[in-house]
Amino acid sequence: MDVKKSPLKISNLVKRYGSYTAVDNVSFEMKPGEIFGLLGPNGAGKTSIISCIVTLQKPDEGECTIFGQNPMDHPLDAKMHLGYVPQEIINHGYFTVEEILVFHSGFLKTWNNKEKIHYLLNRLGLWEHRNKKVKALSGGMKRRLLIAKALVHDPKLLLLDEPTAGVDIELRNSLWEFVMELKAEGMSVLLTTHYLEEAEQLCDRVGVIQQGKLRKVGPTKDLIEQLTQRQVSLIFRGDCANGIKSKYLVDVEDDTARFLIPQDLGIGELITEVDCEIKNLLDIRISEGSLEDAFVRILGEGRDQ
Amino acid sequence: MTITPSMRPFLTLYYREIRRFLKVIVQTILAPIVSSGLYLLIFGVSLGERINLEGGLSYLAFLIPGLVMMSVLNNSYQNSSSSIVSGKFGGDLEDWKVVPLSPTAILWALSLGGLTRGLIVGLMTFSVGQVFFYVMNQQFLIPEHLGLLFLFLMVGGLSFSMFGISIAFWAKTFDHISGVGSFVILPLIYLGGVFFSLDGLHPYWQLVSKANPLLYFINGVRYSMLGESDVSLAVALSVSCASLVLFYGIALVVIKRGQYVRW
Ligand SMILES: Nc1ncnc2c1ncn2[C@@H]1O[C@H](COP(=O)(O)OP(=O)(O)O)[C@@H](O)[C@H]1O
Ligand SMILES: [Mg+2]
């Protein structure tokens, strides 16, 4: 493994199921230590991309490399650095939570790691359930077991495919907290999620997938800045709001005039442009564009193409 | 022998296979032993009293090696195939694909897991047979060629584990597995000379039986235990080893090309 190389590089990846192209020439590269969000509607091809990375599916064209190694060509090396949390729950009919973690450690050439296993059981709230079989666990616990499994061998790259789907809000928050901790320890994380608000808080960069195509990729902040506008509401005394004129004005309601302004326009410039009497201005409220706004716009543009 | 890190994934999977069948020991070990015990009692002891074989051999002595091999073959097949099928069903199989387990590691771990269960049930069948044999003859049935006996049991058990692997990867439902068990393996075993000797058959049926590869597995074991059998040792040994190589090749291709995504 070459730690200086990108934890994950996807080059011109194509995956077809029969005649249907689920992943259509996707390329992107992760930076070491970042959290990268792969976002897209259901059926966009996110799981197919992850399946190609972990070799559950064979790419039809292109390749994925993990720290410079293609897991198809170097399965035994490349897979050692990989932690994978699948979207679908695994049922493991026969074994208990702790046994599963011990076996999974062994598969990853890791043994005598009781401390690590106990740490993960505790950290993920599975300690009391360690002697239960998987079918006796709740949905949220099954998912936490998958996460524990992915971490027994201290991987350098963690792939999380919708880790919070069907998980209640409290658990979701604690999971994301845990992911931030892992990042702080230097792990690179690729995740897919439906919750854009969470992706906005967590992800250093995101890629937006639609119908198998990568529509946009970039730092989360930059995408929001480029693709959304700030909404500014000016609240006036009396009925002063009614006289307002501006090319940025969206609407006026009672005492409030609402504007959408480009990210690079200063508030001062807006107020100068509006040309109102400052002493009548009671309040200013600004709401920033969100990742969700950017996402909706990207998908809209994608559909028009 | 020291255990290197690269052996860990294989050893873990082998250990897991054993733990898996021990978790359901009633189904995997006890039930097969009870059924072999019943065969020995009904056919060997009860009906066998009235059957005379050439050379003064008791029917029970004839039956024991056949039943031992039948236990090994059946249980080896069952073990590897049900492990894979339940893995496909639950999703465990995906785990094997995303960890550093090579196709040969998977192949040998599953085959040895199946062989282990096969040998346990085979050994127990042999022991039950010994009890009956002692009651009938006031002496034990001492195998003539112990080394050869183990060789044949291992070759048979491994072959059938590998056969089970191939079938399980191909199968799309549980029915496929039990279908092959009841419509292919069981008839081949029954017609492979577990219960009867080729001598008594019409020449036409002798010919048909000789096309059944299981005849050679079973007669290999019979020769090792009794020192005599329907086919010569050299033929039995070559056909058995050739089967092993064939099943190994098929299973390896299947493991390399097979689908690990769940049903
Ligand atoms: N094994 C498969 N066989 C056939 N089609 C599949 C298979 N897996 C996924 N697909 C199809 O490929 C598309 C992308 O699926 P997927 O990668 O699961 O998307 P996502 O994870 O973004 O929801 C979907 O239309 C899905 O129906
Ligand atoms: Mg998905």
Coordinates of C-alpha atoms and ligand atoms in Angstrom, one line a residue:
Chain A
M1 CA 0.0 0.0 0.0
D2 CA 1.2 3.5 -0.8
V3 CA -0.3 5.9 1.8
K4 CA 0.7 8.9 -0.3
K5 CA -1.6 7.7 -3.0
S6 CA -5.3 8.5 -3.0
P7 CA -7.4 6.3 -0.7
L8 CA -9.8 5.7 -3.5
K9 CA -9.6 6.6 -7.2
I10 CA -12.4 5.7 -9.6
S11 CA -11.5 6.0 -13.2
N12 CA -14.0 5.8 -16.1
L13 CA -16.1 3.2 -14.2
V14 CA -18.9 1.6 -16.2
K15 CA -21.2 -1.1 -14.8
R16 CA -24.0 -2.7 -16.8
Y17 CA -26.6 -5.1 -15.8
G18 CA -27.6 -6.7 -19.0
S19 CA -28.3 -3.8 -21.4
Y20 CA -29.0 -1.4 -18.5
T21 CA -26.1 0.9 -17.7
A22 CA -26.2 1.5 -13.9
V23 CA -22.8 3.3 -13.7
D24 CA -21.9 5.4 -16.7
N25 CA -18.3 6.5 -17.0
V26 CA -17.8 7.8 -13.5
S27 CA -14.5 9.2 -12.3
F28 CA -13.5 10.8 -9.1
E29 CA -10.7 10.7 -6.5
M30 CA -10.8 10.9 -2.8
K31 CA -8.2 12.9 -0.7
P32 CA -6.6 11.3 2.3
G33 CA -8.5 11.8 5.5
E34 CA -11.6 13.3 4.0
I35 CA -15.2 12.4 4.2
F36 CA -16.6 12.1 0.7
G37 CA -20.4 11.9 0.2
L38 CA -21.8 10.1 -2.8
L39 CA -25.3 11.6 -3.2
G40 CA -28.1 10.7 -5.6
P41 CA -31.7 9.6 -5.8
N42 CA -32.7 5.9 -5.4
G43 CA -31.4 3.8 -8.2
A44 CA -28.8 6.4 -9.2
G45 CA -26.0 3.8 -9.1
K46 CA -24.4 4.5 -5.7
T47 CA -24.5 1.0 -4.4
S48 CA -23.3 -0.3 -7.8
I49 CA -20.2 1.9 -7.5
I50 CA -19.4 0.7 -4.0
S51 CA -20.0 -2.9 -5.1
C52 CA -17.4 -2.5 -7.8
I53 CA -14.9 -1.1 -5.3
V54 CA -15.3 -4.1 -3.0
T55 CA -15.3 -6.5 -5.9
L56 CA -18.8 -7.8 -5.3
Q57 CA -19.4 -6.6 -8.9
K58 CA -17.0 -6.7 -11.7
P59 CA -16.6 -3.4 -13.6
D60 CA -17.4 -3.6 -17.3
E61 CA -15.0 -0.8 -18.0
G62 CA -12.6 1.4 -16.0
E63 CA -11.2 0.6 -12.6
C64 CA -11.2 1.5 -8.9
T65 CA -7.9 1.7 -7.0
I66 CA -7.4 1.7 -3.3
F67 CA -4.2 3.4 -2.3
G68 CA -3.0 2.8 -5.8
Q69 CA -4.0 -0.9 -5.9
N70 CA -6.8 -2.4 -8.0
P71 CA -8.6 -4.8 -5.7
M72 CA -9.4 -6.9 -8.7
D73 CA -5.7 -7.5 -9.4
H74 CA -4.4 -7.4 -5.8
P75 CA -7.4 -8.7 -3.8
L76 CA -5.5 -9.9 -0.8
D77 CA -3.6 -6.6 -0.2
A78 CA -6.1 -4.0 -1.2
K79 CA -8.9 -5.6 0.8
M80 CA -6.9 -5.3 4.0
H81 CA -7.3 -1.5 4.0
L82 CA -11.0 -1.6 3.4
G83 CA -13.9 -1.4 5.8
Y84 CA -17.2 -2.0 4.1
V85 CA -20.7 -1.4 5.5
P86 CA -23.3 -2.8 3.1
Q87 CA -26.6 -1.2 2.5
E88 CA -28.5 -4.4 3.2
I89 CA -28.4 -6.1 6.6
I90 CA -26.5 -9.3 6.8
N91 CA -28.3 -12.0 8.8
H92 CA -25.7 -14.5 9.9
G93 CA -28.1 -17.2 11.0
Y94 CA -25.8 -19.2 13.2
F95 CA -23.6 -16.9 15.2
T96 CA -23.7 -14.4 18.0
V97 CA -22.6 -10.8 17.7
E98 CA -19.2 -11.4 19.4
E99 CA -18.5 -14.5 17.4
I100 CA -19.2 -12.6 14.2
L101 CA -16.7 -10.0 15.1
V102 CA -14.1 -12.5 16.0
F103 CA -14.5 -14.4 12.7
H104 CA -14.5 -11.2 10.7
S105 CA -11.2 -10.2 12.5
G106 CA -9.7 -13.5 11.5
F107 CA -10.8 -13.0 7.9
L108 CA -8.8 -9.8 8.0
K109 CA -5.7 -11.4 9.5
T110 CA -6.4 -9.8 12.8
W111 CA -6.5 -11.9 16.0
N112 CA -6.1 -11.5 19.7
N113 CA -8.0 -8.2 19.2
K114 CA -10.4 -8.7 22.1
E115 CA -9.8 -5.2 23.3
K116 CA -10.7 -3.7 20.0
I117 CA -13.8 -5.8 19.7
H118 CA -14.9 -4.9 23.2
Y119 CA -14.2 -1.3 22.5
L120 CA -16.4 -1.4 19.4
L121 CA -19.1 -3.3 21.2
N122 CA -19.2 -0.6 23.9
R123 CA -18.8 2.3 21.6
L124 CA -21.6 1.2 19.4
G125 CA -23.9 0.2 22.2
L126 CA -23.8 -3.5 21.5
W127 CA -22.2 -4.7 24.7
E128 CA -25.3 -6.0 26.3
H129 CA -26.2 -7.8 23.1
R130 CA -22.9 -9.5 22.4
N131 CA -24.2 -13.0 23.1
K132 CA -27.3 -12.6 21.1
K133 CA -27.8 -14.0 17.6
V134 CA -28.3 -11.5 14.9
K135 CA -31.9 -12.3 14.3
A136 CA -32.6 -11.2 17.9
L137 CA -31.3 -7.7 17.3
S138 CA -33.3 -4.7 16.2
G139 CA -32.7 -3.1 12.8
G140 CA -30.6 -0.3 14.3
M141 CA -28.4 -2.8 16.2
K142 CA -27.9 -5.0 13.1
R143 CA -26.6 -1.9 11.4
R144 CA -24.3 -1.1 14.2
L145 CA -23.0 -4.6 14.1
L146 CA -22.1 -4.1 10.4
I147 CA -20.2 -1.0 11.3
A148 CA -18.4 -2.7 14.1
K149 CA -17.4 -5.5 11.7
A150 CA -16.1 -3.0 9.2
L151 CA -13.7 -1.5 11.8
V152 CA -12.2 -4.6 13.6
H153 CA -9.0 -4.3 11.6
D154 CA -8.5 -0.5 11.7
P155 CA -9.0 0.1 8.0
K156 CA -7.7 3.2 6.3
L157 CA -10.7 3.6 4.1
L158 CA -14.3 3.1 5.3
L159 CA -17.2 2.7 2.8
L160 CA -20.6 3.4 4.3
D161 CA -23.5 2.6 2.1
E162 CA -26.6 4.3 3.6
P163 CA -25.5 3.6 7.2
T164 CA -28.4 5.6 8.7
A165 CA -31.3 4.3 6.5
G166 CA -34.0 3.3 8.9
V167 CA -32.1 4.3 12.0
D168 CA -33.7 6.7 14.5
I169 CA -32.5 10.2 14.9
E170 CA -30.6 9.8 18.2
L171 CA -28.6 6.9 16.9
R172 CA -28.0 8.7 13.6
N173 CA -26.4 11.6 15.5
S174 CA -24.2 9.3 17.6
L175 CA -23.2 7.5 14.5
W176 CA -22.1 10.6 12.7
E177 CA -20.3 11.7 15.8
F178 CA -18.4 8.4 15.7
V179 CA -17.6 8.9 12.0
M180 CA -16.2 12.4 12.8
E181 CA -14.0 10.7 15.4
L182 CA -12.7 8.2 12.9
K183 CA -11.9 11.0 10.5
A184 CA -10.0 12.8 13.3
E185 CA -7.9 9.6 13.7
G186 CA -7.0 9.8 10.0
M187 CA -9.5 7.5 8.3
S188 CA -10.9 8.3 4.9
V189 CA -14.6 7.8 4.6
L190 CA -16.9 7.4 1.6
L191 CA -20.5 7.5 2.4
T192 CA -23.9 7.5 0.7
T193 CA -26.9 8.9 2.4
H194 CA -30.3 10.3 1.8
Y195 CA -30.1 12.9 4.5
L196 CA -28.6 15.9 2.7
E197 CA -28.6 18.0 5.9
E198 CA -26.3 15.5 7.4
A199 CA -24.1 15.2 4.3
E200 CA -23.7 19.0 4.4
Q201 CA -22.5 18.9 8.0
L202 CA -20.2 15.9 7.5
C203 CA -18.8 15.8 4.1
D204 CA -15.7 17.7 3.0
R205 CA -16.6 17.0 -0.6
V206 CA -19.6 15.5 -2.3
G207 CA -20.3 14.0 -5.7
V208 CA -23.8 14.0 -7.1
I209 CA -24.9 10.9 -9.1
Q210 CA -27.9 10.8 -11.3
Q211 CA -28.9 7.9 -13.6
G212 CA -25.4 6.5 -13.3
K213 CA -23.7 9.7 -14.3
L214 CA -21.6 11.9 -12.0
R215 CA -23.2 15.3 -12.5
K216 CA -21.0 17.3 -10.1
V217 CA -18.2 16.8 -7.7
G218 CA -16.5 19.3 -5.5
P219 CA -16.1 20.7 -2.0
T220 CA -19.4 20.9 -0.3
K221 CA -19.1 24.6 0.5
D222 CA -18.1 25.4 -3.0
L223 CA -21.0 23.6 -4.5
I224 CA -23.4 25.4 -2.2
E225 CA -21.8 28.7 -3.0
Q226 CA -21.8 28.2 -6.8
L227 CA -25.2 26.7 -7.1
T228 CA -27.4 28.5 -4.5
Q229 CA -28.3 32.0 -3.6
R230 CA -28.5 33.6 -0.2
Q231 CA -32.0 34.6 0.9
V232 CA -32.0 38.0 2.6
S233 CA -35.2 39.3 4.3
L234 CA -35.3 43.0 5.2
I235 CA -37.9 44.0 7.8
F236 CA -39.1 47.6 7.8
R237 CA -41.0 49.9 10.0
G238 CA -44.6 50.6 9.1
D239 CA -45.4 50.1 5.4
C240 CA -42.0 51.2 4.1
A241 CA -41.5 47.7 2.6
N242 CA -44.1 48.3 0.0
G243 CA -42.0 51.0 -1.7
I244 CA -39.0 48.8 -2.2
K245 CA -37.6 48.3 -5.7
S246 CA -34.6 46.0 -6.6
K247 CA -33.6 43.5 -9.2
Y248 CA -33.0 41.0 -6.4
L249 CA -36.5 41.4 -4.9
V250 CA -38.5 38.3 -4.8
D251 CA -41.6 39.3 -2.9
V252 CA -43.0 41.6 -0.2
E253 CA -45.2 40.4 2.6
D254 CA -46.4 42.8 5.3
D255 CA -43.3 44.5 6.6
T256 CA -40.8 42.1 5.0
A257 CA -39.1 42.3 1.7
R258 CA -37.4 39.1 0.5
F259 CA -34.4 39.0 -1.8
L260 CA -32.3 36.3 -3.4
I261 CA -28.7 37.5 -3.9
P262 CA -25.6 35.9 -5.4
Q263 CA -23.2 34.5 -2.9
D264 CA -20.6 37.2 -3.7
L265 CA -22.9 40.2 -3.3
G266 CA -22.3 42.0 0.0
I267 CA -25.2 42.9 2.2
G268 CA -24.0 46.6 2.1
E269 CA -24.3 46.5 -1.7
L270 CA -27.8 45.1 -1.5
I271 CA -28.9 47.8 0.9
T272 CA -27.3 50.5 -1.2
E273 CA -29.1 49.0 -4.2
V274 CA -32.4 49.0 -2.4
D275 CA -31.9 52.6 -1.5
C276 CA -34.1 52.7 1.6
E277 CA -34.0 54.8 4.6
I278 CA -31.7 53.0 7.0
K279 CA -33.5 54.3 10.1
N280 CA -36.7 52.5 8.9
L281 CA -34.8 49.2 8.6
L282 CA -35.7 47.1 11.7
D283 CA -34.0 43.8 11.1
I284 CA -32.1 41.7 8.6
R285 CA -32.4 37.9 8.3
I286 CA -30.1 35.9 6.1
S287 CA -30.5 32.3 5.3
E288 CA -27.7 30.6 3.4
G289 CA -28.3 28.2 0.5
S290 CA -28.2 24.6 1.5
L291 CA -26.8 21.5 0.0
E292 CA -30.3 20.4 -0.6
D293 CA -30.9 23.5 -2.8
A294 CA -27.7 22.8 -4.7
F295 CA -28.7 19.1 -5.0
V296 CA -32.1 19.9 -6.4
R297 CA -30.6 22.3 -8.9
I298 CA -28.0 19.8 -10.1
L299 CA -30.7 17.1 -10.6
G300 CA -32.9 19.6 -12.4
E301 CA -30.2 20.5 -14.8
G302 CA -29.4 16.8 -15.2
R303 CA -33.0 16.1 -16.2
D304 CA -33.0 18.9 -18.7
Q305 CA -30.0 17.5 -20.5
Chain B
M1 CA 4.0 -25.4 12.2
T2 CA 3.8 -21.7 12.8
I3 CA 0.7 -19.9 11.7
T4 CA 1.5 -17.0 9.4
P5 CA -0.9 -14.0 9.1
S6 CA -1.7 -15.0 5.5
M7 CA -3.1 -18.4 6.8
R8 CA -5.5 -16.6 9.2
P9 CA -8.4 -16.0 6.8
F10 CA -8.4 -19.7 5.7
L11 CA -8.1 -21.0 9.2
T12 CA -10.8 -18.7 10.4
L13 CA -13.2 -19.9 7.7
Y14 CA -12.4 -23.6 8.4
Y15 CA -13.0 -23.0 12.2
R16 CA -16.2 -21.1 11.4
E17 CA -17.4 -24.1 9.3
I18 CA -16.9 -26.4 12.2
R19 CA -18.6 -24.1 14.6
R20 CA -21.5 -23.8 12.2
F21 CA -22.3 -27.5 12.1
L22 CA -21.7 -27.9 15.8
K23 CA -24.3 -25.2 16.4
V24 CA -26.9 -27.4 14.8
I25 CA -25.4 -30.7 16.0
V26 CA -28.7 -32.5 16.2
Q27 CA -29.3 -32.0 12.5
T28 CA -25.8 -32.3 11.3
I29 CA -24.3 -35.1 13.4
L30 CA -26.9 -36.9 15.6
A31 CA -29.6 -37.4 13.0
P32 CA -27.2 -38.9 10.4
I33 CA -25.8 -41.2 13.0
V34 CA -29.3 -42.4 14.0
S35 CA -30.2 -43.1 10.4
S36 CA -27.0 -45.1 9.8
G37 CA -27.6 -47.0 13.1
L38 CA -31.1 -47.9 11.8
Y39 CA -29.7 -49.1 8.5
L40 CA -27.2 -51.3 10.3
L41 CA -29.8 -52.6 12.6
I42 CA -32.5 -53.4 10.0
F43 CA -30.4 -54.4 7.0
G44 CA -27.2 -55.6 8.7
V45 CA -28.4 -57.3 11.8
S46 CA -32.0 -58.2 11.1
L47 CA -32.2 -59.0 7.4
G48 CA -28.5 -59.8 7.2
E49 CA -29.0 -63.0 9.2
R50 CA -30.7 -64.5 6.2
I51 CA -28.3 -63.3 3.5
N52 CA -25.3 -65.4 2.7
L53 CA -22.4 -63.9 0.7
E54 CA -19.7 -65.8 -1.0
G55 CA -16.6 -66.6 1.1
G56 CA -18.6 -66.7 4.3
L57 CA -18.6 -63.0 4.8
S58 CA -21.4 -61.8 6.9
Y59 CA -23.8 -59.2 5.4
L60 CA -23.2 -56.9 8.3
A61 CA -19.4 -56.9 7.5
F62 CA -20.3 -56.2 3.9
L63 CA -22.6 -53.3 4.8
I64 CA -20.4 -51.5 7.4
P65 CA -17.8 -50.1 4.9
G66 CA -20.6 -49.0 2.5
L67 CA -22.5 -47.2 5.1
V68 CA -19.4 -45.5 6.5
M69 CA -18.6 -44.2 3.0
M70 CA -22.2 -43.2 2.5
S71 CA -22.1 -41.2 5.7
V72 CA -18.9 -39.4 4.7
L73 CA -20.1 -38.6 1.2
N74 CA -23.6 -37.4 2.2
N75 CA -22.5 -35.3 5.1
S76 CA -19.6 -33.7 3.3
Y77 CA -21.9 -32.7 0.5
Q78 CA -24.6 -31.4 2.9
N79 CA -22.2 -29.4 4.9
S80 CA -20.5 -27.4 2.2
S81 CA -23.6 -26.9 0.2
S82 CA -25.8 -25.8 3.1
S83 CA -23.1 -23.5 4.4
I84 CA -23.0 -21.7 1.0
V85 CA -26.7 -21.6 0.5
S86 CA -27.4 -20.2 3.9
G87 CA -24.6 -17.7 3.3
K88 CA -26.3 -16.7 0.0
F89 CA -29.6 -16.4 1.8
G90 CA -28.4 -14.3 4.8
G91 CA -25.6 -12.4 3.0
D92 CA -22.6 -13.9 4.7
L93 CA -21.2 -14.8 1.4
E94 CA -20.6 -11.2 0.6
D95 CA -18.3 -11.1 3.6
W96 CA -16.0 -13.7 2.0
K97 CA -15.7 -11.6 -1.1
V98 CA -14.8 -8.3 0.6
V99 CA -12.1 -9.8 2.8
P100 CA -8.7 -11.2 1.8
L101 CA -9.9 -14.8 1.3
S102 CA -8.5 -16.2 -1.9
P103 CA -10.6 -18.7 -4.0
T104 CA -8.3 -21.6 -3.0
A105 CA -8.6 -20.6 0.7
I106 CA -12.4 -20.6 0.4
L107 CA -12.3 -23.9 -1.5
W108 CA -10.1 -25.7 1.0
A109 CA -11.7 -24.3 4.1
L110 CA -15.2 -25.4 3.0
S111 CA -14.0 -28.7 1.7
L112 CA -12.1 -29.5 4.9
G113 CA -15.1 -28.3 6.9
G114 CA -17.3 -30.8 5.0
L115 CA -14.8 -33.5 5.3
T116 CA -14.5 -33.0 9.0
R117 CA -18.3 -33.4 9.5
G118 CA -18.2 -36.4 7.1
L119 CA -15.4 -38.1 9.0
I120 CA -17.1 -37.5 12.4
V121 CA -20.4 -39.1 11.1
G122 CA -18.4 -41.8 9.3
L123 CA -16.4 -42.7 12.4
M124 CA -19.6 -42.8 14.5
T125 CA -21.3 -45.0 12.0
F126 CA -18.2 -47.3 12.1
S127 CA -18.4 -47.4 15.9
V128 CA -22.1 -48.2 15.9
G129 CA -21.3 -50.9 13.3
Q130 CA -18.6 -52.3 15.5
V131 CA -21.0 -52.6 18.4
F132 CA -23.5 -54.6 16.3
F133 CA -20.6 -56.6 14.8
Y134 CA -19.3 -57.5 18.3
V135 CA -22.8 -58.5 19.5
M136 CA -23.2 -60.8 16.5
N137 CA -19.6 -62.2 16.3
Q138 CA -18.0 -61.6 19.7
Q139 CA -15.1 -59.9 17.9
F140 CA -14.4 -56.5 16.3
L141 CA -14.2 -55.8 12.6
I142 CA -10.5 -54.8 12.3
P143 CA -9.8 -52.9 9.0
E144 CA -7.3 -54.6 6.9
H145 CA -5.6 -51.5 5.5
L146 CA -6.0 -48.6 7.8
G147 CA -4.0 -46.1 5.8
L148 CA -5.9 -46.9 2.6
L149 CA -9.2 -46.6 4.5
F150 CA -8.3 -43.0 5.5
L151 CA -7.2 -42.2 2.1
F152 CA -10.4 -43.3 0.5
L153 CA -12.5 -41.6 3.1
M154 CA -10.6 -38.3 2.6
V155 CA -10.7 -38.4 -1.2
G156 CA -14.4 -39.2 -1.1
G157 CA -15.3 -36.6 1.5
L158 CA -13.2 -33.9 -0.2
S159 CA -14.7 -34.7 -3.6
F160 CA -18.2 -34.5 -2.3
S161 CA -17.6 -31.3 -0.4
M162 CA -16.3 -29.8 -3.6
F163 CA -19.3 -31.1 -5.5
G164 CA -21.5 -29.5 -2.8
I165 CA -19.7 -26.2 -3.3
S166 CA -20.3 -26.3 -7.0
I167 CA -24.0 -27.2 -6.7
A168 CA -24.6 -24.5 -4.1
F169 CA -23.0 -21.7 -6.1
W170 CA -25.1 -22.8 -9.1
A171 CA -28.3 -23.2 -7.0
K172 CA -30.9 -20.4 -7.0
T173 CA -33.1 -21.9 -4.2
F174 CA -32.9 -24.4 -1.4
D175 CA -34.9 -26.8 -3.6
H176 CA -32.1 -27.1 -6.0
I177 CA -29.8 -28.3 -3.3
S178 CA -32.2 -30.9 -1.8
G179 CA -33.2 -31.8 -5.4
V180 CA -29.7 -32.7 -6.3
G181 CA -29.4 -34.5 -3.0
S182 CA -32.4 -36.7 -3.5
F183 CA -32.4 -37.2 -7.3
V184 CA -28.7 -37.4 -8.0
I185 CA -26.6 -38.3 -5.0
L186 CA -28.9 -40.6 -3.1
P187 CA -29.7 -42.8 -6.2
L188 CA -26.0 -42.9 -7.1
I189 CA -25.1 -43.9 -3.5
Y190 CA -27.8 -46.6 -3.3
L191 CA -26.9 -47.9 -6.7
G192 CA -23.2 -47.7 -6.0
G193 CA -23.1 -50.9 -4.1
V194 CA -23.7 -49.9 -0.5
F195 CA -26.2 -52.6 -0.1
F196 CA -25.4 -55.2 -2.7
S197 CA -22.5 -56.8 -4.4
L198 CA -22.1 -56.6 -8.2
D199 CA -21.7 -60.4 -8.3
G200 CA -25.4 -60.9 -7.8
L201 CA -26.4 -58.6 -10.6
H202 CA -27.4 -59.3 -14.2
P203 CA -24.4 -58.5 -16.5
Y204 CA -26.4 -55.5 -18.0
W205 CA -26.9 -54.0 -14.5
Q206 CA -23.2 -54.7 -13.7
L207 CA -22.3 -52.6 -16.7
V208 CA -24.6 -49.7 -15.6
S209 CA -23.2 -49.9 -12.1
K210 CA -19.7 -49.7 -13.3
A211 CA -20.5 -46.3 -14.9
N212 CA -21.4 -45.0 -11.5
P213 CA -18.3 -43.3 -10.0
L214 CA -19.5 -43.9 -6.5
L215 CA -19.1 -47.6 -7.0
Y216 CA -15.3 -47.0 -6.9
F217 CA -15.4 -44.8 -3.8
I218 CA -17.5 -47.4 -1.9
N219 CA -15.6 -50.4 -3.1
G220 CA -12.3 -48.7 -2.2
V221 CA -13.5 -48.4 1.3
R222 CA -14.8 -52.0 1.3
Y223 CA -11.4 -53.2 0.1
S224 CA -9.6 -51.2 2.7
M225 CA -11.7 -52.7 5.5
L226 CA -12.3 -56.2 4.3
G227 CA -9.4 -56.9 1.9
E228 CA -11.8 -57.8 -0.9
S229 CA -14.2 -55.9 -3.1
D230 CA -16.0 -55.9 -6.5
V231 CA -13.4 -53.8 -8.2
S232 CA -9.7 -53.9 -8.1
L233 CA -7.8 -51.5 -5.8
A234 CA -5.9 -49.9 -8.6
V235 CA -9.1 -49.0 -10.5
A236 CA -10.9 -47.8 -7.4
L237 CA -8.0 -45.7 -6.4
S238 CA -7.5 -44.1 -9.9
V239 CA -11.2 -43.4 -10.4
S240 CA -11.5 -41.9 -6.9
C241 CA -8.4 -39.6 -7.4
A242 CA -9.5 -38.6 -10.8
S243 CA -12.9 -37.6 -9.4
L244 CA -11.2 -35.5 -6.8
V245 CA -9.2 -33.7 -9.4
L246 CA -12.3 -33.1 -11.5
F247 CA -14.4 -31.8 -8.6
Y248 CA -11.5 -29.6 -7.4
G249 CA -11.3 -28.0 -10.8
I250 CA -15.0 -27.4 -11.2
A251 CA -15.3 -26.0 -7.6
L252 CA -12.4 -23.7 -8.2
V253 CA -13.8 -22.2 -11.4
V254 CA -17.2 -21.9 -9.7
I255 CA -15.7 -20.0 -6.7
K256 CA -13.8 -17.7 -8.9
R257 CA -16.7 -16.9 -11.2
G258 CA -19.6 -17.4 -8.8
Q259 CA -22.0 -14.7 -7.6
Y260 CA -21.5 -13.7 -4.0
V261 CA -24.3 -11.2 -3.9
R262 CA -27.3 -12.5 -2.0
W263 CA -30.6 -13.8 -3.4
Ligands
LIG1 N1 -27.7 -7.0 -9.4 C1 -28.5 -6.2 -10.2 N2 -29.0 -6.6 -11.3 C2 -29.8 -5.8 -12.1 N3 -30.0 -4.5 -11.9 C3 -29.4 -4.0 -10.8 C4 -28.6 -4.8 -9.9 N4 -28.2 -4.0 -8.9 C5 -28.7 -2.7 -9.2 N5 -29.4 -2.7 -10.3 C6 -30.1 -1.6 -10.9 O1 -29.1 -0.6 -11.1 C7 -29.6 0.7 -10.8 C8 -28.7 1.3 -9.8 O2 -28.9 0.6 -8.5 P1 -28.0 1.0 -7.2 O3 -26.6 1.0 -7.6 O4 -28.5 0.0 -6.2 O5 -28.5 2.4 -6.9 P2 -28.5 3.3 -5.6 O6 -27.6 2.6 -4.6 O7 -28.0 4.6 -6.0 O8 -29.9 3.3 -5.1 C9 -31.0 0.5 -10.4 O9 -31.9 0.8 -11.4 C10 -31.1 -1.0 -10.0 O10 -32.4 -1.4 -10.3
MG2 MG -28.0 1.9 -2.7

